[in-house]
Coordinates of C-alpha atoms in Angstrom, one line a residue:
M12 CA 150.5 -7.3 143.4
P13 CA 150.3 -4.1 141.3
K14 CA 149.8 -0.8 143.1
T15 CA 148.3 2.5 141.9
D16 CA 147.1 5.7 143.7
V17 CA 143.7 5.6 142.0
L18 CA 142.0 2.6 140.4
I19 CA 139.1 3.4 138.1
A20 CA 136.7 0.6 137.2
G21 CA 135.4 1.5 133.7
S22 CA 136.5 3.8 130.9
G23 CA 133.2 5.5 130.3
S24 CA 132.7 9.3 130.5
A25 CA 133.1 9.6 134.3
G26 CA 136.2 7.4 134.4
I27 CA 137.9 9.2 131.5
F28 CA 137.2 12.7 133.0
A29 CA 138.5 11.7 136.4
A30 CA 141.6 10.2 134.8
T31 CA 142.3 13.3 132.8
W32 CA 142.3 15.4 136.0
L33 CA 144.7 12.9 137.6
S34 CA 147.0 13.1 134.6
I35 CA 147.1 16.9 135.0
Y36 CA 148.2 16.5 138.6
N37 CA 150.6 13.7 137.5
I38 CA 149.0 11.2 139.9
P39 CA 149.4 7.4 139.1
F40 CA 146.1 5.7 138.1
T41 CA 144.9 2.6 136.4
I42 CA 141.6 2.2 134.5
L43 CA 140.4 -1.4 134.2
E44 CA 138.0 -1.7 131.2
R45 CA 136.1 -4.9 130.4
R46 CA 135.9 -4.1 126.7
P47 CA 138.8 -5.2 124.4
G48 CA 139.4 -1.6 123.4
P49 CA 138.0 2.0 123.3
L50 CA 134.2 2.5 122.8
K51 CA 133.5 2.3 119.1
I52 CA 129.7 2.9 118.8
G53 CA 128.2 5.6 121.0
Q54 CA 125.4 4.9 123.3
A55 CA 124.6 8.5 124.3
D56 CA 124.8 11.4 121.9
G57 CA 123.3 14.6 123.5
V58 CA 126.0 17.1 124.5
Q59 CA 124.6 19.8 126.8
V60 CA 126.0 23.3 126.7
R61 CA 127.7 22.8 130.1
T62 CA 129.4 19.8 128.7
V63 CA 130.6 21.8 125.7
E64 CA 131.9 24.4 128.1
I65 CA 133.9 21.8 130.0
Y66 CA 135.4 20.5 126.7
E67 CA 136.3 24.1 125.9
S68 CA 138.1 24.3 129.3
F69 CA 140.3 21.3 128.1
G70 CA 140.9 22.9 124.7
L71 CA 138.7 20.5 122.8
A72 CA 135.6 22.6 122.0
E73 CA 136.7 23.4 118.4
D74 CA 136.8 19.6 117.6
V75 CA 133.3 19.1 119.1
L76 CA 131.7 22.1 117.4
R77 CA 133.2 21.2 114.0
E78 CA 132.1 17.6 114.0
A79 CA 128.7 17.9 115.9
Y80 CA 125.2 18.5 114.8
H81 CA 124.0 21.8 116.4
I82 CA 120.5 21.8 118.0
L83 CA 118.9 25.2 117.7
E84 CA 115.2 24.4 117.8
V85 CA 112.8 21.8 119.1
C86 CA 109.4 21.1 117.6
F87 CA 106.4 19.5 119.3
W88 CA 104.2 17.3 117.2
G89 CA 100.8 15.7 118.1
V90 CA 97.5 14.5 116.7
D91 CA 95.9 16.9 114.1
D92 CA 92.8 17.9 116.0
D93 CA 91.3 19.3 112.8
D94 CA 91.3 15.8 111.2
E95 CA 87.9 14.3 111.9
S96 CA 89.2 10.8 111.7
N97 CA 91.2 11.5 114.9
R98 CA 88.1 11.0 117.0
D99 CA 87.8 9.4 120.4
T100 CA 86.4 5.9 119.8
G101 CA 86.9 4.8 123.4
K102 CA 89.6 2.4 122.4
E103 CA 93.0 2.5 123.9
T104 CA 94.8 2.9 120.6
V105 CA 93.5 4.6 117.4
Q106 CA 95.2 4.5 114.1
K107 CA 95.0 8.2 113.3
S108 CA 95.1 9.8 109.9
G109 CA 97.2 12.9 110.7
I110 CA 99.7 14.6 112.9
K111 CA 100.8 18.2 112.9
R112 CA 103.4 20.5 114.4
K113 CA 101.7 22.0 117.5
S114 CA 104.5 24.4 118.6
R115 CA 108.2 25.1 118.4
S116 CA 110.8 26.7 120.6
M117 CA 114.4 27.6 120.7
D118 CA 116.4 24.7 122.2
T119 CA 118.6 26.7 124.5
Q120 CA 117.4 29.9 126.2
R121 CA 119.1 33.0 125.0
G122 CA 122.0 34.1 127.3
L123 CA 122.5 30.8 129.1
S124 CA 125.8 30.2 127.5
H125 CA 128.1 31.3 124.7
L126 CA 128.2 27.7 123.4
P127 CA 125.4 25.6 121.8
H128 CA 123.7 22.3 122.6
V129 CA 125.1 19.8 120.1
I130 CA 124.9 16.1 119.1
L131 CA 128.0 14.0 118.8
N132 CA 128.2 10.3 119.6
Q133 CA 129.7 9.2 122.9
A134 CA 132.4 7.2 121.3
R135 CA 133.8 10.3 119.7
M136 CA 133.3 12.4 122.8
N137 CA 135.2 9.9 124.9
G138 CA 137.8 9.5 122.2
L139 CA 138.6 13.3 122.3
M140 CA 139.0 13.3 126.1
L141 CA 141.0 10.0 126.0
G142 CA 143.4 11.6 123.4
K143 CA 143.7 14.7 125.7
M144 CA 144.6 12.4 128.7
E145 CA 147.2 10.4 126.7
R146 CA 148.9 13.6 125.5
I147 CA 149.1 14.9 129.0
L148 CA 150.6 11.7 130.2
K149 CA 153.2 11.8 127.4
E150 CA 154.1 15.4 128.2
K151 CA 154.6 14.6 131.8
G152 CA 156.5 11.4 131.2
N153 CA 153.9 9.5 133.2
N154 CA 154.3 5.9 132.3
R155 CA 152.7 4.6 135.5
S156 CA 149.2 5.4 134.3
G157 CA 146.8 4.3 131.6
I158 CA 144.0 1.9 130.6
E159 CA 144.1 -1.8 130.8
Y160 CA 141.6 -3.4 128.4
G161 CA 139.9 -6.7 128.7
W162 CA 139.8 -6.8 132.5
T163 CA 136.5 -7.7 134.3
V164 CA 136.3 -6.3 137.8
Q165 CA 135.0 -8.9 140.2
G166 CA 134.9 -7.0 143.5
T167 CA 136.6 -4.8 146.0
E168 CA 137.3 -4.7 149.7
I169 CA 138.7 -2.1 152.1
D170 CA 141.4 -3.0 154.7
E171 CA 139.9 -1.8 158.0
G172 CA 143.4 -1.5 159.6
L173 CA 144.7 0.8 156.8
K174 CA 141.7 3.0 155.8
G175 CA 142.5 5.7 158.4
D176 CA 145.8 6.5 156.8
V177 CA 145.3 8.3 153.5
G178 CA 148.9 7.4 152.4
E179 CA 148.2 3.7 152.6
Y180 CA 146.9 1.4 149.8
A181 CA 143.9 0.5 151.7
V182 CA 141.6 -0.8 148.9
K183 CA 142.0 -4.1 147.0
V184 CA 140.3 -4.7 143.7
K185 CA 140.1 -8.2 142.1
A186 CA 139.8 -8.5 138.3
E187 CA 140.0 -11.3 135.7
K188 CA 141.3 -11.4 132.2
E189 CA 141.3 -14.5 130.0
G190 CA 141.2 -16.8 133.0
K191 CA 143.9 -14.9 134.9
E192 CA 143.1 -13.3 138.2
E193 CA 144.9 -10.2 139.5
V194 CA 144.5 -8.1 142.6
W195 CA 145.3 -4.4 142.5
E196 CA 146.1 -2.3 145.6
A197 CA 145.0 1.4 145.5
K198 CA 144.6 4.4 147.8
Y199 CA 141.2 5.3 146.2
V200 CA 138.8 3.4 143.9
L201 CA 136.3 5.0 141.6
A202 CA 133.3 2.8 140.5
C203 CA 132.6 4.0 136.9
D204 CA 131.3 0.6 135.9
G205 CA 127.7 1.4 135.0
A206 CA 124.2 0.6 136.2
H207 CA 125.1 -3.0 137.1
S208 CA 128.2 -1.9 138.9
T209 CA 130.2 -4.8 140.3
I210 CA 132.0 -2.4 142.7
R211 CA 128.7 -1.2 144.1
H212 CA 127.3 -4.8 144.5
S213 CA 130.5 -5.9 146.3
L214 CA 130.0 -3.1 148.8
S215 CA 126.3 -4.0 149.3
I216 CA 125.2 -0.5 148.4
P217 CA 121.6 -0.8 147.1
M218 CA 119.9 1.3 144.4
L219 CA 116.6 2.9 145.6
G220 CA 113.7 3.9 143.4
D221 CA 111.6 2.3 140.8
T222 CA 110.9 -1.4 141.0
T223 CA 109.7 -1.6 137.4
D224 CA 111.6 -0.5 134.4
T225 CA 110.5 1.5 131.4
I226 CA 111.4 -0.2 128.1
W227 CA 112.9 2.0 125.4
G228 CA 113.9 1.2 121.8
V229 CA 116.5 3.3 120.0
M230 CA 117.6 3.3 116.4
D231 CA 120.3 5.2 114.5
I232 CA 118.9 5.2 111.0
Y233 CA 119.1 6.7 107.5
P234 CA 115.5 7.6 106.9
L235 CA 113.5 7.7 103.6
T236 CA 110.7 10.0 104.7
T237 CA 108.3 12.8 103.8
F238 CA 108.2 14.1 107.4
P239 CA 109.3 17.8 107.1
D240 CA 111.1 18.1 110.5
I241 CA 113.4 15.1 110.2
R242 CA 116.5 17.4 110.7
R243 CA 115.1 19.1 113.8
K244 CA 114.8 17.8 117.3
C245 CA 111.2 16.8 117.7
T246 CA 108.9 15.1 120.1
L247 CA 105.9 13.2 118.7
H248 CA 102.9 12.2 120.8
T249 CA 100.3 10.0 119.2
P250 CA 97.9 7.2 120.1
S251 CA 100.3 4.8 118.4
G252 CA 103.1 5.8 120.7
N253 CA 105.6 8.6 121.7
L254 CA 108.9 9.2 119.9
L255 CA 111.8 11.5 120.2
I256 CA 113.8 12.6 117.1
I257 CA 117.5 13.5 117.6
P258 CA 119.3 14.4 114.3
R259 CA 122.8 13.1 114.3
E260 CA 126.1 14.4 113.0
G261 CA 127.0 13.8 109.3
G262 CA 123.9 15.3 107.6
N263 CA 121.6 12.2 107.2
L264 CA 121.8 10.0 110.3
V265 CA 118.9 10.3 112.7
R266 CA 118.3 8.7 116.1
F267 CA 114.8 7.7 117.2
Y268 CA 113.9 7.0 120.9
I269 CA 110.7 5.1 121.1
Q270 CA 108.9 4.5 124.4
L271 CA 107.5 0.9 124.3
P272 CA 104.2 -0.2 125.8
A273 CA 104.0 -1.3 129.4
G274 CA 104.7 -5.0 129.7
S275 CA 107.3 -5.0 127.0
V276 CA 110.4 -7.1 127.5
A277 CA 113.7 -5.7 126.2
K278 CA 115.1 -9.1 125.2
T279 CA 112.1 -9.9 123.0
V280 CA 112.0 -6.6 121.1
T281 CA 113.1 -6.8 117.5
L282 CA 114.2 -4.3 114.9
S283 CA 111.0 -4.9 113.0
N284 CA 109.0 -4.0 116.1
L285 CA 110.7 -0.7 116.3
Q286 CA 110.4 0.1 112.6
D287 CA 106.7 -0.8 112.5
T288 CA 106.0 1.3 115.6
A289 CA 107.8 4.3 114.0
R290 CA 105.8 3.9 110.8
R291 CA 102.5 4.1 112.8
I292 CA 103.6 7.1 114.8
F293 CA 104.7 9.1 111.6
A294 CA 101.5 8.2 109.6
P295 CA 100.4 9.5 107.2
Y296 CA 104.0 10.7 106.4
Q297 CA 106.1 8.1 104.7
M298 CA 108.8 6.5 106.9
E299 CA 111.1 3.9 105.5
F300 CA 114.7 2.9 106.4
A301 CA 117.5 3.1 103.9
D302 CA 119.8 1.6 106.5
V303 CA 120.0 1.0 110.2
Y304 CA 123.4 1.8 111.7
W305 CA 122.7 0.6 115.2
W306 CA 119.7 -0.3 117.3
S307 CA 118.9 -1.6 120.8
A308 CA 116.1 -2.0 123.3
Y309 CA 116.8 -1.6 127.0
S310 CA 115.2 -1.0 130.3
I311 CA 115.7 2.1 132.5
G312 CA 114.6 2.7 136.0
Q313 CA 114.8 5.9 137.9
R314 CA 117.1 4.9 140.8
L315 CA 119.6 6.4 143.2
A316 CA 122.3 4.7 145.2
E317 CA 121.7 4.7 148.9
R318 CA 125.2 6.2 149.3
F319 CA 127.9 7.4 147.0
E320 CA 130.9 6.3 149.0
K321 CA 132.4 3.7 151.3
D322 CA 134.8 4.8 154.0
M323 CA 135.8 7.8 151.9
R324 CA 138.0 5.4 149.9
V325 CA 135.6 4.0 147.3
F326 CA 133.3 6.4 145.3
L327 CA 130.5 5.7 143.0
T328 CA 130.0 7.8 139.8
G329 CA 127.7 8.0 136.8
D330 CA 125.2 5.1 136.2
A331 CA 126.8 3.2 139.1
C332 CA 124.9 5.6 141.4
H333 CA 122.0 7.1 139.4
T334 CA 119.9 5.9 136.4
H335 CA 117.1 7.5 134.5
S336 CA 115.3 7.7 131.2
P337 CA 117.1 9.0 128.0
K338 CA 114.5 11.5 127.0
A339 CA 116.2 14.7 128.3
G340 CA 119.7 13.8 127.2
Q341 CA 121.1 13.9 130.8
G342 CA 123.0 10.6 131.2
M343 CA 126.4 11.0 129.6
N344 CA 126.5 14.7 130.7
V345 CA 125.7 14.1 134.4
S346 CA 128.1 11.1 134.5
L347 CA 131.1 13.0 133.1
Q348 CA 130.4 15.8 135.5
D349 CA 130.7 13.3 138.3
G350 CA 134.1 12.4 137.1
Y351 CA 134.9 16.1 136.4
N352 CA 133.9 16.9 140.0
I353 CA 135.9 14.2 141.9
G354 CA 138.9 14.1 139.6
W355 CA 140.5 17.4 140.5
K356 CA 139.7 16.9 144.2
L357 CA 141.6 13.6 144.2
G358 CA 144.4 15.2 142.3
S359 CA 144.7 18.0 144.8
I360 CA 144.6 15.7 147.8
L361 CA 147.2 13.2 146.4
S362 CA 149.5 16.1 145.4
G363 CA 149.5 17.3 149.1
L364 CA 147.7 20.5 148.2
S365 CA 144.3 19.8 150.0
P366 CA 143.2 17.8 153.0
P367 CA 141.3 14.5 152.5
S368 CA 138.1 16.2 153.8
L369 CA 137.7 17.8 150.4
L370 CA 136.2 14.5 149.2
T371 CA 133.2 15.0 151.4
T372 CA 132.2 17.7 149.0
Y373 CA 132.0 15.2 146.1
V374 CA 129.4 13.2 148.0
E375 CA 127.4 16.3 149.1
E376 CA 127.4 18.0 145.7
R377 CA 126.9 15.1 143.3
S378 CA 124.3 13.2 145.4
K379 CA 122.2 16.4 145.5
T380 CA 122.7 16.8 141.8
A381 CA 121.7 13.2 141.1
K382 CA 118.5 13.5 143.3
D383 CA 117.5 16.7 141.4
L384 CA 118.1 14.8 138.2
I385 CA 115.8 11.9 139.3
D386 CA 113.1 14.3 140.4
F387 CA 113.3 16.2 137.1
D388 CA 113.3 13.0 135.1
K389 CA 110.2 11.7 136.9
E390 CA 108.2 14.8 136.0
F391 CA 109.7 15.0 132.5
S392 CA 108.7 11.3 131.9
R393 CA 105.2 11.8 133.3
L394 CA 104.5 14.6 130.9
F395 CA 106.2 12.7 128.0
S396 CA 104.0 9.7 128.6
K397 CA 100.8 11.6 129.3
K398 CA 97.8 10.6 127.2
E399 CA 95.8 13.8 127.1
E400 CA 96.5 17.6 126.9
W401 CA 100.1 16.7 126.3
E402 CA 101.7 19.0 123.8
G403 CA 101.1 22.3 125.5
Q404 CA 102.1 21.1 129.0
F405 CA 105.1 19.3 127.8
A406 CA 106.3 22.3 125.7
E407 CA 105.8 24.6 128.6
Y408 CA 107.7 22.4 131.0
F409 CA 110.5 22.0 128.4
V410 CA 111.0 25.8 128.2
K411 CA 110.8 26.2 132.0
S412 CA 113.4 23.5 132.4
G413 CA 115.8 25.0 129.9
R414 CA 118.6 25.8 132.5
F415 CA 118.4 22.3 133.9
T416 CA 118.4 20.5 130.5
A417 CA 121.3 22.7 129.5
G418 CA 123.3 21.3 132.4
L419 CA 123.4 24.6 134.2
G420 CA 121.0 24.0 137.0
A421 CA 123.4 22.6 139.6
R422 CA 123.9 24.8 142.6
Y423 CA 126.2 23.4 145.2
A424 CA 125.4 24.1 148.9
D425 CA 127.6 25.8 151.5
G426 CA 130.5 23.6 152.5
E427 CA 134.3 23.5 152.5
I428 CA 134.6 25.0 149.1
V429 CA 131.4 27.0 148.7
S430 CA 130.8 30.0 150.9
Q431 CA 127.5 31.6 150.1
R432 CA 126.8 32.7 153.7
G433 CA 130.3 34.3 153.8
S434 CA 129.7 36.1 150.5
S435 CA 128.5 39.5 149.5
E436 CA 126.4 38.5 146.5
D437 CA 125.0 42.0 146.1
L438 CA 128.4 43.0 144.8
A439 CA 127.9 40.8 141.7
K440 CA 124.2 40.2 141.3
G441 CA 124.7 38.3 138.1
I442 CA 127.0 35.7 139.7
S443 CA 125.5 32.9 141.9
V444 CA 127.7 31.4 144.5
G445 CA 127.7 27.6 144.2
M446 CA 127.0 27.7 140.4
R447 CA 129.3 27.8 137.5
L448 CA 130.6 31.2 136.5
P449 CA 128.6 32.5 133.6
S450 CA 130.5 33.9 130.7
A451 CA 130.8 37.4 129.2
Q452 CA 132.9 38.8 126.4
V453 CA 136.0 40.8 127.4
I454 CA 139.1 42.1 125.6
R455 CA 142.4 40.5 126.4
F456 CA 144.6 43.5 127.1
C457 CA 147.9 42.2 125.8
D458 CA 146.7 41.6 122.2
C459 CA 143.3 43.1 121.9
K460 CA 141.6 39.8 121.3
A461 CA 137.9 39.5 122.2
V462 CA 137.4 36.4 124.4
Q463 CA 134.9 34.8 126.6
L464 CA 135.9 35.1 130.3
Q465 CA 134.7 31.6 131.1
G466 CA 137.0 30.3 128.3
V467 CA 140.0 31.8 130.1
L468 CA 139.3 29.5 133.1
R469 CA 141.1 26.4 131.7
S470 CA 140.8 23.0 133.5
D471 CA 144.4 22.9 134.6
G472 CA 144.0 22.4 138.4
R473 CA 144.3 26.1 139.4
W474 CA 141.9 28.1 141.6
R475 CA 141.2 31.6 140.3
V476 CA 140.8 34.9 142.1
V477 CA 138.9 37.1 139.6
V478 CA 139.2 40.7 140.5
F479 CA 136.8 43.3 139.0
G480 CA 139.0 46.2 139.8
G481 CA 137.2 49.1 138.2
D482 CA 139.2 51.7 136.2
A483 CA 143.0 51.4 136.5
K484 CA 143.4 55.0 135.3
E485 CA 141.3 56.4 138.1
S486 CA 143.6 57.4 140.9
G487 CA 141.4 55.9 143.7
D488 CA 140.9 52.6 141.8
G489 CA 144.6 52.3 140.8
E490 CA 145.8 52.9 144.3
R491 CA 143.3 50.4 145.7
L492 CA 144.3 47.8 143.1
G493 CA 148.0 48.2 144.0
K494 CA 147.3 47.5 147.7
L495 CA 145.0 44.6 146.8
A496 CA 147.6 43.0 144.5
A497 CA 150.4 43.2 147.2
L498 CA 148.1 41.5 149.8
L499 CA 146.9 38.8 147.4
E500 CA 150.4 37.9 146.4
Q501 CA 151.4 37.5 150.0
M502 CA 148.4 35.4 150.6
T503 CA 148.9 33.3 147.5
L504 CA 152.5 32.4 148.3
R505 CA 151.4 30.7 151.5
F506 CA 149.7 28.0 149.5
T507 CA 152.2 27.7 146.7
P508 CA 155.1 25.2 146.9
P509 CA 158.5 27.0 147.1
T510 CA 159.7 25.7 143.7
S511 CA 156.5 26.5 141.9
D512 CA 155.4 29.7 140.0
V513 CA 153.4 32.2 142.1
D514 CA 150.3 31.5 139.9
S515 CA 150.5 27.7 139.8
I516 CA 147.9 27.1 142.6
I517 CA 145.9 30.3 142.7
E518 CA 145.8 32.3 139.4
P519 CA 144.9 36.0 139.5
I520 CA 142.5 37.3 136.7
L521 CA 142.0 41.0 136.4
V522 CA 138.9 42.5 134.7
L523 CA 139.0 46.2 134.3
H524 CA 136.3 48.7 133.3
S525 CA 138.4 51.2 131.3
K526 CA 138.9 52.6 127.9
F527 CA 141.0 50.0 126.2
V528 CA 143.3 52.5 124.5
D529 CA 143.9 54.5 127.7
V530 CA 145.4 51.7 129.7
E531 CA 149.2 51.0 129.7
Q532 CA 150.9 47.9 131.0
E533 CA 152.6 49.8 133.9
D534 CA 149.1 50.7 135.2
I535 CA 148.7 47.1 136.1
P536 CA 150.3 45.7 139.3
D537 CA 153.0 43.1 138.8
Y538 CA 150.9 40.4 140.5
F539 CA 148.6 40.3 137.5
W540 CA 151.5 39.8 135.0
P541 CA 153.9 37.6 137.0
V542 CA 157.1 36.0 136.0
S543 CA 156.4 32.3 135.3
G544 CA 157.4 29.3 133.2
K545 CA 160.8 27.7 132.6
W546 CA 162.0 30.8 130.7
G547 CA 161.0 33.3 133.4
I548 CA 158.8 35.3 131.0
R549 CA 156.1 37.6 132.3
D550 CA 152.6 36.2 131.6
L551 CA 150.5 39.0 130.0
H552 CA 147.4 36.9 129.6
K553 CA 145.7 37.6 132.9
T554 CA 144.3 41.1 132.3
Y555 CA 141.0 41.8 130.5
I556 CA 139.1 44.9 129.7
D557 CA 135.3 45.4 129.6
D558 CA 135.1 47.8 126.6
S559 CA 134.0 48.0 123.1
H560 CA 136.1 45.9 120.7
Y561 CA 137.1 46.9 117.2
N562 CA 135.1 44.1 115.6
A563 CA 133.2 42.2 118.2
G564 CA 131.2 45.0 119.9
H565 CA 130.9 45.5 123.7
G566 CA 130.5 42.5 126.0
H567 CA 129.1 44.6 128.9
A568 CA 130.7 42.2 131.4
Y569 CA 130.3 44.4 134.5
E570 CA 126.7 45.0 133.6
G571 CA 126.0 41.3 133.0
Y572 CA 127.7 40.3 136.3
G573 CA 126.0 43.1 138.2
V574 CA 129.2 44.7 139.4
D575 CA 129.3 48.4 140.2
T576 CA 132.3 49.9 138.4
S577 CA 133.0 52.2 141.3
V578 CA 132.9 49.5 143.9
G579 CA 134.3 46.4 142.2
A580 CA 134.2 42.8 143.4
L581 CA 136.4 39.8 144.0
V582 CA 135.3 36.3 143.0
I583 CA 136.9 33.0 144.0
V584 CA 136.4 30.3 141.3
R585 CA 137.2 26.7 141.8
P586 CA 139.2 24.6 139.4
D587 CA 135.9 23.2 137.9
Q588 CA 134.6 26.8 137.2
Y589 CA 132.1 26.9 140.0
V590 CA 132.0 30.0 142.2
S591 CA 133.1 29.6 145.8
K592 CA 132.8 33.1 147.1
V593 CA 132.0 36.7 146.2
T594 CA 133.4 39.4 148.4
S595 CA 134.7 43.0 148.4
L596 CA 138.1 44.1 147.2
D597 CA 139.3 44.9 150.7
D598 CA 138.4 41.5 152.1
V599 CA 141.7 39.8 151.7
E600 CA 141.4 38.3 155.2
G601 CA 138.2 36.6 154.1
V602 CA 139.9 35.3 151.0
K603 CA 142.8 34.0 153.0
S604 CA 140.4 32.3 155.6
F605 CA 138.6 30.6 152.8
F606 CA 141.7 29.1 151.2
E607 CA 142.9 28.0 154.7
G608 CA 139.9 25.7 154.8
C609 CA 140.6 23.9 151.6
L610 CA 144.3 24.3 150.8
I611 CA 147.3 23.2 152.8
K612 CA 150.0 25.8 153.6
Q613 CA 153.1 25.2 151.7
R614 CA 155.5 27.7 153.3

């Protein structure tokens, strides 16, 4: 009977992201995937700016940005009210003679992120992360982990006598491949097996919400058309139906999402049905199809799992615990962030760095995010399907919801690893505790390179203590910084294994507000350029300056973060880039107390 620390059912976005975290922590895992190999044709394609930020944290953003279609604008189309033939006849559906562009908007609000909203198919997105995972496993010599293709998971059960001991393999998962049955034993199981999750069914966890499904048709096509905005993201609202245009990567490929009439049955929908509906919606513009790369019809209900875990040993992620419509491009993005959230927590627990209670934060944080998603999707769907006075209301709601649709709306509540009540948020008014750290341009001191501060926070399992230390050349600031560094180093060592580098668990990041040319390396305390690595070389990549760059201008980081240069601030950032705490530079005891709640003392 094979054993593994974490068994993951499904190699979709959530499963791959969780597995990548586990590979970083060098934790044994097995993914059981029913397909015969990696995903070849993507189902989802919208990549939110938050997702691009996450890919950047794994060193993969350049690949995504190079290959993807960049969405910069959205246009809202509807019936041409000036065309007299578009009159109300009292009938349910009227074949209109004209449509026109009613309004347009930037796709992502200015200042939300330094990275764009893009389109790249899910197969490629998953492939990039899968490649990252496999490279990490190879670097660490981890041959105990990987993906097993062709296995159909049949169910899971938890051993009541073992579940109280986190070191025990308390969960059994049964799976079948080519007539052969096998049972795996695991310490933890992640259900990443989709909307019809076998794991969820075997645990008798119901999905709550809509009892009827909305039917959607989707086509990836090469269009022959006179429609002028075919290479822009568009919504079209007409008496013949509603349609969403998503331009795809490659220059010519376009995806249509078509909401089908009530009473439609997904299994009976044909490609001709979808094409005919699209022609009617686009009339009087020509719409023909040079080729159809892929198409499907499917039902989607807005549903939420009654619970996201069982005995804190089995956890639901992605579509296994929340389903919704495809209109706002949330699915793949929210699912992968489920895996991104739980993966590092499992890695930290199984590495002996954090207590098992850390997993309660996955349930608290992602169930709230999923509920917010369902609530948003209901309103978004209501407006998208509305028959009258649609374009203006929908466009207004789209703009207002910009932060949410960009994937930046999640704010985690107070708990074991979020301390809003224990924070002094007025010290950094531009940083919200419980939300991801926004970015700002700073200058890396060691080589004068202009970088985004968020991009410095790589997904490598480390916590960060970001110190806004003021001006290192000012005698008062410099003295304060030296005392702070000594106390932080003493605190950090308590949670660092004796054989590990001082920055391996908690990494210090220093952001100064000084004239770049006035600062010398000896002005910076040793804690912010520690000896590390197998060669014992000092790491000079932890100090940044908020100043005007030779070529890139001034990032105004202190101003953007709302930090007073004479007061400074200290920000604790989680391994997933979310802000845990904002406090003063003299509150080392508060920092120590926070880490005592989520990290285990190592010495």
